[in-house]
Amino acid sequence: MTRVFSGVKPTGHLTLGNYLGAMRRWAEVDQHGSDALFCIVDLHALTVDHDPARVRRLSRQGATLLLASGLDPRLCTVFLQSHVDEHTRLSYLLECVATDGEMRRMIQYKEKAGRERERGGSVRLSLLTYPVLMAADILAYGADEVPVGDDQTQHVELARDLAVRFNHRYGHTFVVPKATPPQVAARVMNLQDPASKMGKSEDTGPGIVYLLDEPEVVRRKVMRAVTDSGSEVEYDREGRPGVANLLEILAACTDGNPESLSSVYHSYGALKKDTADAVVELLRPVQARHRELCADPAYVEGVLRDGAQKARAMARPIVDTAYRAIGLLPAHAPTQTGAHTDKPAVLNAAR
């Protein structure tokens, strides 16, 4: 069976873009037709200034929303990245295969580092190297496919390059993965700035629909969405990005086609109203299930605990193989015989 891995970073509240671009497909398609792992990549949240309590809170909320969106722990593996040591174990090995030039060419690093330099500051080293950790997230599980939005395909390409390079130098160890972007709404744009994606890192914003927004808030944001000059409803992503964004959102919510939908509407107001109604109805069952899960935190904790155990069992043999392939001696447990029996037993209990 094809193995799929994907994750979401707890740097902000999850948005409609996260759901339409990734989470819904995970629940409706990937967990049913593949051996699927879905992860809250909390270590990635440490690459920028952060509030530790907020990272913990968003990690729990993110995991709860993954389950609320329809992920079933009987069908897939849901866990926190930091609960599986193999991610960081493998990341260092891959850093020894990656190059400085590769890291500095990554688009997100270039953009964030450039903005920080303009302010007279600098970014954390982990921001430069985190694409390698992302590659480790994927390669540790022998994933065949990585369902991502189009803004993340560069990172999957890096994972492919590192896998091929490692295999060539040290012997076949890793599966070479491929990115599998969704067909519609791969990149939902900000309702107030259709040139920018609907990112979750911003705390507030009238152009961002969060999964836990109340229905009236959702409607207000959609009805105030930026459109384009003129009044004709036309699907033109380059020339009329505001209207195209609304049509893509409506199409994704209703399993329609944005070009076909454009011929149905003769005013922006009607398009906005139907889009707002569709988004509210799409999010209604997710929000209801989220409330149920919040009332049973022990269930969520159990899912994450069991998921981490399953993930470790899958990743450890692959990472151990990589350690041997690159030239590291395997660790052997001390022989618990004779005079040495008590000491290892005490150490193991302490762990």
Coordinates of C-alpha atoms in Angstrom, one line a residue:
M1 CA 0.0 0.0 0.0
T2 CA 1.2 3.5 -0.8
R3 CA 2.5 5.4 2.3
V4 CA 1.5 9.0 2.6
F5 CA 2.9 11.6 5.1
S6 CA 1.9 15.2 5.7
G7 CA 1.9 17.6 8.6
V8 CA 0.8 21.0 9.7
K9 CA 2.8 23.5 11.7
P10 CA 1.3 25.0 15.0
T11 CA 2.3 28.6 14.3
G12 CA -1.3 29.9 14.2
H13 CA -4.9 28.9 14.2
L14 CA -5.8 26.6 11.3
T15 CA -7.6 28.2 8.4
L16 CA -10.0 27.5 5.6
G17 CA -6.9 27.4 3.4
N18 CA -5.5 24.6 5.5
Y19 CA -8.7 22.7 5.3
L20 CA -9.5 23.1 1.6
G21 CA -5.8 22.8 0.6
A22 CA -4.9 19.7 2.6
M23 CA -7.0 18.5 5.6
R24 CA -10.2 17.6 3.7
R25 CA -8.3 15.5 1.2
W26 CA -6.4 13.8 4.0
A27 CA -9.8 12.7 5.6
E28 CA -11.7 12.0 2.4
V29 CA -9.0 10.4 0.3
D30 CA -5.6 9.7 1.7
Q31 CA -6.5 7.9 4.9
H32 CA -8.7 5.4 3.0
G33 CA -6.5 4.6 0.1
S34 CA -3.1 4.5 1.7
D35 CA -1.0 3.9 4.8
A36 CA -1.3 7.5 6.0
L37 CA 0.5 9.4 8.7
F38 CA -0.5 12.9 9.7
C39 CA 1.6 15.0 12.1
I40 CA 1.6 18.2 14.0
V41 CA 5.1 19.4 13.2
D42 CA 5.7 21.3 16.5
L43 CA 9.5 21.3 16.2
H44 CA 9.1 23.5 13.1
A45 CA 7.3 26.1 15.2
L46 CA 10.5 26.8 17.1
T47 CA 12.3 28.2 14.1
V48 CA 10.9 31.7 14.9
D49 CA 10.3 33.7 18.0
H50 CA 7.4 32.0 19.9
D51 CA 5.5 31.8 23.1
P52 CA 6.1 28.2 24.5
A53 CA 2.6 28.1 26.1
R54 CA 1.0 29.2 22.8
V55 CA 2.9 26.5 20.9
R56 CA 1.6 23.9 23.3
R57 CA -1.9 25.3 23.0
L58 CA -1.9 25.4 19.2
S59 CA -0.4 21.9 19.0
R60 CA -3.3 20.5 21.0
Q61 CA -5.8 22.5 19.1
G62 CA -4.3 21.5 15.7
A63 CA -4.4 17.8 16.7
T64 CA -8.0 18.1 17.8
L65 CA -8.9 19.8 14.5
L66 CA -7.3 17.1 12.5
L67 CA -9.5 14.6 14.2
A68 CA -12.5 16.9 13.9
S69 CA -11.9 17.2 10.1
G70 CA -12.5 13.5 9.8
L71 CA -9.1 11.8 10.4
D72 CA -9.8 8.4 12.0
P73 CA -7.0 6.9 14.2
R74 CA -8.3 3.4 13.2
L75 CA -7.4 4.3 9.5
C76 CA -4.4 6.5 9.9
T77 CA -1.7 7.6 12.3
V78 CA -2.0 11.0 14.0
F79 CA 0.8 12.2 16.3
L80 CA 3.1 15.0 17.4
Q81 CA 6.5 15.3 15.7
S82 CA 8.3 16.0 19.0
H83 CA 7.0 12.7 20.4
V84 CA 9.1 10.7 17.9
D85 CA 12.8 11.1 18.3
E86 CA 13.6 9.6 14.9
H87 CA 12.7 13.0 13.3
T88 CA 15.7 14.8 14.9
R89 CA 18.0 11.7 14.7
L90 CA 17.6 11.6 10.9
S91 CA 17.6 15.4 10.5
Y92 CA 21.3 15.6 11.5
L93 CA 22.3 12.8 9.1
L94 CA 20.5 14.7 6.2
E95 CA 22.3 17.9 7.2
C96 CA 25.5 16.0 6.5
V97 CA 24.2 15.4 3.0
A98 CA 22.6 18.7 2.2
T99 CA 24.6 21.8 1.1
D100 CA 24.7 25.4 2.4
G101 CA 23.7 26.6 -1.1
E102 CA 20.6 24.4 -1.2
M103 CA 19.4 25.8 2.1
R104 CA 20.0 29.4 1.2
R105 CA 18.0 29.0 -2.0
M106 CA 14.9 27.9 -0.3
I107 CA 12.2 30.5 -0.9
Q108 CA 10.7 30.8 2.6
Y109 CA 14.2 31.3 4.1
K110 CA 15.1 33.9 1.5
E111 CA 11.9 35.9 2.1
K112 CA 12.0 35.7 5.9
A113 CA 15.7 36.4 6.2
G114 CA 15.4 39.3 3.8
R115 CA 12.6 40.9 5.9
E116 CA 14.6 40.4 9.1
R117 CA 17.7 42.0 7.6
E118 CA 15.7 45.0 6.5
R119 CA 14.8 45.5 10.2
G120 CA 18.4 45.1 11.2
G121 CA 18.0 41.7 12.8
S122 CA 18.8 38.1 11.8
V123 CA 16.9 34.8 11.8
R124 CA 17.5 31.7 13.8
L125 CA 19.8 29.0 12.4
S126 CA 17.0 26.5 12.6
L127 CA 15.1 28.5 10.0
L128 CA 17.9 27.9 7.5
T129 CA 18.0 24.2 8.3
Y130 CA 14.4 23.3 8.9
P131 CA 13.8 22.1 5.3
V132 CA 16.2 19.3 6.2
L133 CA 14.1 18.4 9.2
M134 CA 11.0 18.5 6.9
A135 CA 12.8 16.1 4.6
A136 CA 13.6 13.9 7.6
D137 CA 9.9 13.9 8.5
I138 CA 9.1 12.4 5.2
L139 CA 12.0 10.1 4.6
A140 CA 11.9 8.5 8.1
Y141 CA 8.7 6.7 7.2
G142 CA 9.5 5.7 3.6
A143 CA 6.6 7.9 2.4
D144 CA 5.8 7.5 -1.3
E145 CA 3.6 10.6 -1.5
V146 CA 3.4 13.9 0.3
P147 CA 0.1 15.8 -0.3
V148 CA 1.0 19.5 -0.1
G149 CA -0.1 22.8 -1.4
D150 CA 1.9 24.3 -4.3
D151 CA 3.9 26.6 -1.9
Q152 CA 5.5 23.5 -0.3
T153 CA 6.5 21.6 -3.4
Q154 CA 10.1 23.0 -3.2
H155 CA 10.5 21.3 0.2
V156 CA 9.4 18.0 -1.2
E157 CA 11.8 18.4 -4.1
L158 CA 14.6 18.9 -1.5
A159 CA 13.6 15.7 0.2
R160 CA 13.8 13.9 -3.1
D161 CA 17.2 15.3 -3.8
L162 CA 18.5 14.3 -0.4
A163 CA 17.1 10.8 -0.7
V164 CA 18.7 10.3 -4.1
R165 CA 22.0 11.7 -2.9
F166 CA 22.1 9.6 0.2
N167 CA 21.1 6.4 -1.7
H168 CA 23.8 7.1 -4.2
R169 CA 26.6 7.7 -1.7
Y170 CA 25.7 5.2 1.0
G171 CA 23.5 2.5 -0.5
H172 CA 19.8 2.4 -1.1
T173 CA 18.1 3.5 2.1
F174 CA 15.2 5.8 1.4
V175 CA 12.1 5.8 -0.8
V176 CA 12.2 8.8 -3.1
P177 CA 8.8 10.6 -2.4
K178 CA 6.7 12.8 -4.7
A179 CA 4.4 15.7 -4.0
T180 CA 0.7 15.3 -4.8
P181 CA -1.0 18.6 -4.9
P182 CA -4.9 18.8 -4.8
Q183 CA -6.6 19.6 -8.0
V184 CA -8.7 22.6 -6.8
A185 CA -7.9 25.3 -4.2
A186 CA -4.4 24.1 -3.8
R187 CA -3.6 27.6 -2.5
V188 CA -6.5 29.5 -1.1
M189 CA -5.7 33.2 -1.1
N190 CA -6.3 36.0 1.5
L191 CA -9.7 37.5 1.0
Q192 CA -8.3 41.0 1.4
D193 CA -5.1 40.4 -0.5
P194 CA -5.6 37.8 -3.2
A195 CA -1.9 38.0 -4.1
S196 CA -1.1 36.4 -0.8
K197 CA -2.1 33.0 0.5
M198 CA -4.5 32.6 3.4
G199 CA -1.8 31.9 6.0
K200 CA -2.3 30.9 9.6
S201 CA 0.7 32.7 11.1
E202 CA -1.2 36.0 11.4
D203 CA -3.2 36.2 14.6
T204 CA -6.0 38.3 13.1
G205 CA -7.1 39.6 9.8
P206 CA -10.3 40.2 7.9
G207 CA -9.0 38.3 5.0
I208 CA -8.4 35.0 6.9
V209 CA -11.2 32.6 7.7
Y210 CA -10.3 30.4 10.6
L211 CA -11.8 26.9 11.1
L212 CA -13.2 28.0 14.5
D213 CA -14.7 31.3 13.3
E214 CA -18.3 31.7 14.2
P215 CA -20.7 31.6 11.2
E216 CA -21.5 35.4 11.4
V217 CA -17.8 36.1 11.4
V218 CA -17.2 33.9 8.4
R219 CA -20.1 35.6 6.5
R220 CA -18.7 39.1 7.3
K221 CA -15.2 38.2 6.1
V222 CA -16.4 36.7 2.8
M223 CA -18.9 39.5 2.1
R224 CA -16.1 42.0 2.6
A225 CA -13.7 40.2 0.3
V226 CA -11.8 42.3 -2.2
T227 CA -13.0 41.8 -5.8
D228 CA -11.7 43.5 -8.9
S229 CA -12.6 46.4 -11.1
G230 CA -15.7 46.1 -13.2
S231 CA -18.7 44.0 -12.4
E232 CA -18.5 40.9 -14.6
V233 CA -18.0 37.6 -12.8
E234 CA -15.2 36.0 -14.7
Y235 CA -12.7 33.3 -13.8
D236 CA -9.3 34.8 -14.6
R237 CA -6.7 34.0 -11.9
E238 CA -4.1 36.4 -13.3
G239 CA -6.3 39.3 -14.4
R240 CA -9.0 39.1 -11.8
P241 CA -7.5 37.3 -8.7
G242 CA -10.2 38.5 -6.2
V243 CA -13.1 37.0 -8.1
A244 CA -11.1 33.9 -9.0
N245 CA -10.3 33.3 -5.4
L246 CA -14.0 33.4 -4.5
L247 CA -14.9 31.1 -7.3
E248 CA -12.2 28.6 -6.3
I249 CA -13.4 28.6 -2.7
L250 CA -17.0 28.1 -3.8
A251 CA -15.9 25.3 -6.2
A252 CA -13.9 23.6 -3.5
C253 CA -16.8 23.8 -1.0
T254 CA -19.4 22.5 -3.4
D255 CA -17.3 20.1 -5.6
G256 CA -17.8 22.4 -8.5
N257 CA -15.7 23.9 -11.2
P258 CA -14.6 27.6 -10.9
E259 CA -14.9 28.3 -14.6
S260 CA -18.4 26.8 -14.9
L261 CA -19.5 28.6 -11.7
S262 CA -18.4 31.9 -13.2
S263 CA -21.2 31.7 -15.8
V264 CA -23.9 31.3 -13.1
Y265 CA -23.3 34.6 -11.4
H266 CA -24.0 38.1 -12.7
S267 CA -23.0 40.1 -9.7
Y268 CA -20.3 40.0 -7.0
G269 CA -22.9 40.2 -4.3
A270 CA -24.6 37.0 -5.2
L271 CA -21.2 35.2 -5.6
K272 CA -20.1 36.4 -2.2
K273 CA -23.4 35.4 -0.5
D274 CA -23.3 31.9 -1.9
T275 CA -19.6 31.5 -1.1
A276 CA -20.2 32.6 2.5
D277 CA -23.1 30.2 2.9
A278 CA -21.0 27.3 1.4
V279 CA -18.1 28.0 3.7
V280 CA -20.4 28.1 6.8
E281 CA -22.0 24.8 5.9
L282 CA -18.6 23.2 5.2
L283 CA -17.2 24.2 8.6
R284 CA -20.4 23.4 10.6
P285 CA -19.7 19.6 11.2
V286 CA -16.0 20.3 11.8
Q287 CA -16.8 22.8 14.5
A288 CA -19.4 20.5 16.1
R289 CA -16.9 17.6 16.2
H290 CA -14.2 19.9 17.6
R291 CA -16.6 20.8 20.5
E292 CA -17.2 17.1 21.3
L293 CA -13.4 16.4 21.3
C294 CA -12.6 19.3 23.5
A295 CA -15.0 17.9 26.0
D296 CA -13.0 14.6 26.0
P297 CA -9.3 15.6 26.2
A298 CA -8.3 12.1 27.4
Y299 CA -9.4 10.7 24.0
V300 CA -7.2 13.1 22.1
E301 CA -4.2 12.4 24.4
G302 CA -4.7 8.7 23.9
V303 CA -4.8 9.1 20.1
L304 CA -1.6 11.1 20.1
R305 CA 0.1 8.6 22.5
D306 CA -0.9 5.6 20.4
G307 CA 0.0 7.4 17.2
A308 CA 3.5 8.3 18.4
Q309 CA 4.1 4.6 19.3
K310 CA 3.0 3.5 15.9
A311 CA 5.1 6.2 14.2
R312 CA 8.2 5.2 16.2
A313 CA 7.8 1.6 15.2
M314 CA 7.6 2.6 11.5
A315 CA 10.5 5.1 11.6
R316 CA 13.1 3.4 13.8
P317 CA 14.1 0.6 11.4
I318 CA 14.6 3.1 8.5
V319 CA 16.6 5.6 10.6
D320 CA 18.7 2.8 12.2
T321 CA 19.5 1.6 8.7
A322 CA 20.5 5.1 7.7
Y323 CA 22.8 5.4 10.7
R324 CA 24.6 2.1 9.7
A325 CA 24.8 3.1 6.1
I326 CA 26.4 6.5 6.7
G327 CA 29.1 4.8 8.9
L328 CA 27.9 5.0 12.5
L329 CA 28.4 2.0 14.8
P330 CA 25.1 0.6 16.2
A331 CA 24.4 1.0 19.9
H332 CA 24.3 -2.2 21.9
A333 CA 22.5 -2.6 25.1
P334 CA 24.8 -3.5 28.0
T335 CA 24.8 -7.2 29.0
Q336 CA 22.9 -7.4 32.3
T337 CA 24.8 -10.3 33.9
G338 CA 26.9 -10.8 37.0
A339 CA 28.0 -7.8 39.0
H340 CA 26.6 -5.4 36.4
T341 CA 22.9 -6.5 36.6
D342 CA 21.7 -3.9 39.2
K343 CA 23.2 -0.8 37.6
P344 CA 21.6 -1.1 34.1
A345 CA 18.3 -1.9 35.8
V346 CA 18.4 1.3 37.8
L347 CA 19.3 3.4 34.7
N348 CA 16.5 1.9 32.7
A349 CA 14.0 2.6 35.5
A350 CA 15.2 6.2 35.6
R351 CA 14.4 6.6 31.9

